XYZ file of C-alpha atoms in Angstrom:
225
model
C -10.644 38.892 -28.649
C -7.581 37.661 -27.945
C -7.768 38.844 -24.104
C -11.134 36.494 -24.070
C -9.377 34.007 -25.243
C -6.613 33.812 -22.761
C -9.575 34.381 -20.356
C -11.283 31.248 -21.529
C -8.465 28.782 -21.590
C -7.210 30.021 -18.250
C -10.491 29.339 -16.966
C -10.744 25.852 -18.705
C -7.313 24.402 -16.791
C -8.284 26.382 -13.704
C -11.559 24.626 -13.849
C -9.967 21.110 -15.035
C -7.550 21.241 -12.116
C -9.923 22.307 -9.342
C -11.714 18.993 -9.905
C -8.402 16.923 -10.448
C -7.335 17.935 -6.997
C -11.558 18.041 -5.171
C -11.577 14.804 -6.850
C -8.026 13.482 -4.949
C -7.943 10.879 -2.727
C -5.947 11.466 0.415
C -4.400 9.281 2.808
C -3.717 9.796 6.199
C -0.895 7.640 7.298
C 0.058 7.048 11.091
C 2.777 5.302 12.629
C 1.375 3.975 16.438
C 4.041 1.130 16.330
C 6.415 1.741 19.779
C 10.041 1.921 17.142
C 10.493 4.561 14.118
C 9.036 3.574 10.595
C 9.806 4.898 7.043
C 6.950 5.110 5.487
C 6.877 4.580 2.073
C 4.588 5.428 -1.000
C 4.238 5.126 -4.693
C 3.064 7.612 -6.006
C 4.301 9.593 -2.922
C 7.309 9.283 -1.619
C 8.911 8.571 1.830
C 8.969 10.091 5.235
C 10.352 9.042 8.954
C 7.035 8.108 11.010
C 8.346 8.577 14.965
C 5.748 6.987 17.473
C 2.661 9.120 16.824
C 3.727 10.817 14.165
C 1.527 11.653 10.941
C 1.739 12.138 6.912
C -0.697 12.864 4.508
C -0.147 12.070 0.648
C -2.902 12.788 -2.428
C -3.236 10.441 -5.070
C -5.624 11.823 -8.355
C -8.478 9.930 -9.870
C -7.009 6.983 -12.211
C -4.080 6.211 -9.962
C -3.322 2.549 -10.569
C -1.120 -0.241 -8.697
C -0.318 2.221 -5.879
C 1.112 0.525 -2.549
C 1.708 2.135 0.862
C 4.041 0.396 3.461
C 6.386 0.779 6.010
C 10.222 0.270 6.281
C 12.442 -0.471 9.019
C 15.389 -0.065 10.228
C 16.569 2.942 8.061
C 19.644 4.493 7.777
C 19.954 8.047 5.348
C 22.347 10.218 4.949
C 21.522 14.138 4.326
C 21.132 13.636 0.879
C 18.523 10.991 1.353
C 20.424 8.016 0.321
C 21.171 4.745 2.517
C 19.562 1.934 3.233
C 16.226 -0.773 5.130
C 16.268 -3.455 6.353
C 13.057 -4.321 5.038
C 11.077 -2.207 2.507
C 13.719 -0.744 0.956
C 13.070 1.060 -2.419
C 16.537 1.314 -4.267
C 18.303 2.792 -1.230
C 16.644 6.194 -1.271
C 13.817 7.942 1.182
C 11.781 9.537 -1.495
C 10.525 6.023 -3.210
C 9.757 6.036 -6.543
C 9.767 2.228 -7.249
C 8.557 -0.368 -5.064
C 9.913 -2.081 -1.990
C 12.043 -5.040 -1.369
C 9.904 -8.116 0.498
C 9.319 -8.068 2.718
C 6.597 -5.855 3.271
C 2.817 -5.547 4.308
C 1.636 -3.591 1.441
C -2.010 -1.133 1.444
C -2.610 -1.503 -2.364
C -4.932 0.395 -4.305
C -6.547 1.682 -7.582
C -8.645 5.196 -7.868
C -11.818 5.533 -10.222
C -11.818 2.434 -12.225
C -14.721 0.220 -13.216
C -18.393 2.047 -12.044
C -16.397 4.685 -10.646
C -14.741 2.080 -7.467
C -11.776 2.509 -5.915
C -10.111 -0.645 -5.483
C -8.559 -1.791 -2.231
C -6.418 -4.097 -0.446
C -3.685 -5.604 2.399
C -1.624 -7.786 0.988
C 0.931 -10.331 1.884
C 1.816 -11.909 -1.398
C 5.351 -10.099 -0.661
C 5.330 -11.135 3.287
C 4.719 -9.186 5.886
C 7.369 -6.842 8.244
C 4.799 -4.593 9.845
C 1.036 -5.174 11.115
C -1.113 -2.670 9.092
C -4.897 -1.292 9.226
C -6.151 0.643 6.032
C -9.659 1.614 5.752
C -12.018 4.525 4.557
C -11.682 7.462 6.606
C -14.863 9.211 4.705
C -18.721 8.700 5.414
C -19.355 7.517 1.771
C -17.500 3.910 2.895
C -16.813 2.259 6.327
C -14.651 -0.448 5.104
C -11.484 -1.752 7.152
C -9.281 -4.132 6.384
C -6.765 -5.008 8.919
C -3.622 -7.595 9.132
C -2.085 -7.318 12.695
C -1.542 -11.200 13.529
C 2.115 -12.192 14.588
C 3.476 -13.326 11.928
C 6.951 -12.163 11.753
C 7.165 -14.414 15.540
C 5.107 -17.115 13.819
C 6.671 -17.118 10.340
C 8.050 -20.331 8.680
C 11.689 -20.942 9.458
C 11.989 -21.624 5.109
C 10.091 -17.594 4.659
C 11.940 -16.046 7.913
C 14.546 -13.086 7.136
C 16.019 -10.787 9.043
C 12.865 -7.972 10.658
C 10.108 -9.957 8.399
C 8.450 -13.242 7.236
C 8.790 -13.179 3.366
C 6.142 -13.835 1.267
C 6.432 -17.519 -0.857
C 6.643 -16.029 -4.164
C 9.476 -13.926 -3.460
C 11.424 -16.594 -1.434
C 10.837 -19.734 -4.067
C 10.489 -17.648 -7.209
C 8.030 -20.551 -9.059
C 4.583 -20.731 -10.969
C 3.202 -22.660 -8.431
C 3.446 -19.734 -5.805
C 3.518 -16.887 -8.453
C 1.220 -17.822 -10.663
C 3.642 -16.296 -13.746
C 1.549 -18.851 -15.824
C -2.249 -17.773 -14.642
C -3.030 -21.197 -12.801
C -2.145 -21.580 -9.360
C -4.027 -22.370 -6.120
C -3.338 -21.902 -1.928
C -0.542 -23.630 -1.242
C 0.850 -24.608 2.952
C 2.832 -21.372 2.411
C 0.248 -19.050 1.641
C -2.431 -21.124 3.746
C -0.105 -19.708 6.638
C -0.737 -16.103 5.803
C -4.633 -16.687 5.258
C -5.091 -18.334 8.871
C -3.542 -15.563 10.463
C -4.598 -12.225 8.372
C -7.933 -13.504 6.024
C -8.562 -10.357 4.899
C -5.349 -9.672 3.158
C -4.182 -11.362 -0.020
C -1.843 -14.335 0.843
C -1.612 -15.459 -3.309
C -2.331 -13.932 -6.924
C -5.392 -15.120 -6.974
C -6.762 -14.659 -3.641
C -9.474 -12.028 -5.154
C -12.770 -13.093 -3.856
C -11.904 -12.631 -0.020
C -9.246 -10.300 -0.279
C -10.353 -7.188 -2.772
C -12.648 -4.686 -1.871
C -14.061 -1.567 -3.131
C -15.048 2.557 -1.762
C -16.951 4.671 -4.290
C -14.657 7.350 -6.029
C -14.168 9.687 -3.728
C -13.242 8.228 -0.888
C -10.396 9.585 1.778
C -8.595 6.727 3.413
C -6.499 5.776 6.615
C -3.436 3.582 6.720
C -2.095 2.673 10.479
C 0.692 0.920 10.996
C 0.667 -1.086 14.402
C -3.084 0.002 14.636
C-alpha cells in the first residue's frame, strides 16, 4: 500500500509539472542591432546578445509584471558583476530586479483574465533600444513594434547619455506618473506617442497600447528588428 502510494503522488507532481512546463511560455529573444546588447529579463536573467546572436527564456502560466529589454554598454567582470550604461539592474548580469531608465521595455502578464496573456512595448521609462515583440505561435499574429529614432530625436530636458528617458523618471511628479490615479498625455509623452503609437508613452495609455494572445502563446522579442 504504501508502494501505491508513493506511486500515486509521484505521478500527481509528475503530472502537475508536465503541464506547468507544456503550459510555459517561451521567448525567443534576438539581438539584430549592428553593436553587442545585454539582454535582460525578469523572471530570467541576463545574457550578452552579439550581432545575430539568440536566447531563449520560459516564463510559467501566472507570471505577472515581467519585462524584457536590452542594456548597453556593459562591462562584467568573471564573477558577473559591473556595470550599463543604460538598463542596468543593480550592477549584475543575471537580473533579478528591474532596470535603470532608460529602457524600451517588452512587458507582459501570462494566463490572467479569460485565460489572456497580456502584452506590451513600453516607453513610460524611455527608450535606449528600438524593439519588436510579437507572437511567434499560430494561435496569435500580433506585433507590436517601437523602432522610431528617438534616442536622435529625444528632448534635450529627457536626453542622457545612450537613451532618451522617459518623463516620469526624469521629473518624478503626479502629473507624469500618475502616483495619484489622474493624469493625462502631456508634450513629453505626446513625443513618444508620435513616434512609437503602439507602445505605452504614460500610465494610462491602455486603450492603444495593451494587447492580448490566448494562454499559450510563444513569443518573439527583436531588438533592432
Amino acid at each position: 500500500m504504501s508502494s501505491f502510494k508513493g506511486l500515486s503522488i509521484f505521478s500527481i507532481l509528475f503530472v502537475t509539472l508536465y503541464f506547468t512546463f507544456a503550459n510555459a511560455a517561451t521567448f525567443d529573444i534576438r539581438n539584430n542591432c549592428p553593436y553587442t546588447v545585454w539582454a535582460a529579463a525578469v523572471p530570467g536573467g541576463g545574457k550578452r546578445l552579439n550581432r545575430g546572436e539568440t536566447w531563449t527564456i520560459s516564463a510559467k502560466p501566472g507570471t505577472k509584471e515581467a519585462r524584457i529589454w536590452a542594456r548597453t554598454n556593459c562591462q562584467f567582470d568573471a564573477s558577473g558583476k559591473g556595470k550599463c550604461r543604460t538598463g542596468d539592474c543593480n550592477g549584475v548580469l543575471q537580473c533579478t530586479a528591474y532596470g535603470v531608465p532608460p529602457n524600451t521595455l517588452a512587458e507582459y502578464s501570462l494566463d490572467q483574465y479569460q485565460h489572456q496573456d497580456f502584452i506590451d512595448i513600453s516607453n513610460i521609462e524611455g527608450f535606449n533600444v528600438p524593439m519588436e515583440f510579437s507572437a511567434a505561435s499560430g494561435k496569435c499574429n500580433r506585433v507590436i513594434k517601437c523602432t522610431a529614432d528617438i534616442v536622435g530625436q529625444c528632448p534635450k530636458e529627457l536626453k542622457v547619455p545612450g537613451g532618451c528617458n522617459g518623463p516620469c523618471p526624469t521629473f518624478k511628479t503626479d502629473q507624469h506618473c500618475c502616483n495619484s490615479g489622474n493624469c493625462g498625455p502631456t508634450n513629453f509623452s505626446k513625443f513618444f506617442k508620435d513616434r512609437c503609437p503602439d507602445a505605452y508613452s504614460y500610465p494610462k495609455d491602455d486603450p492603444t497600447s495593451l494587447f492580448t494572445c490566448p494562454t499559450g502563446t510563444n513569443y518573439r522579442v527583436v531588438f533592432c528588428p
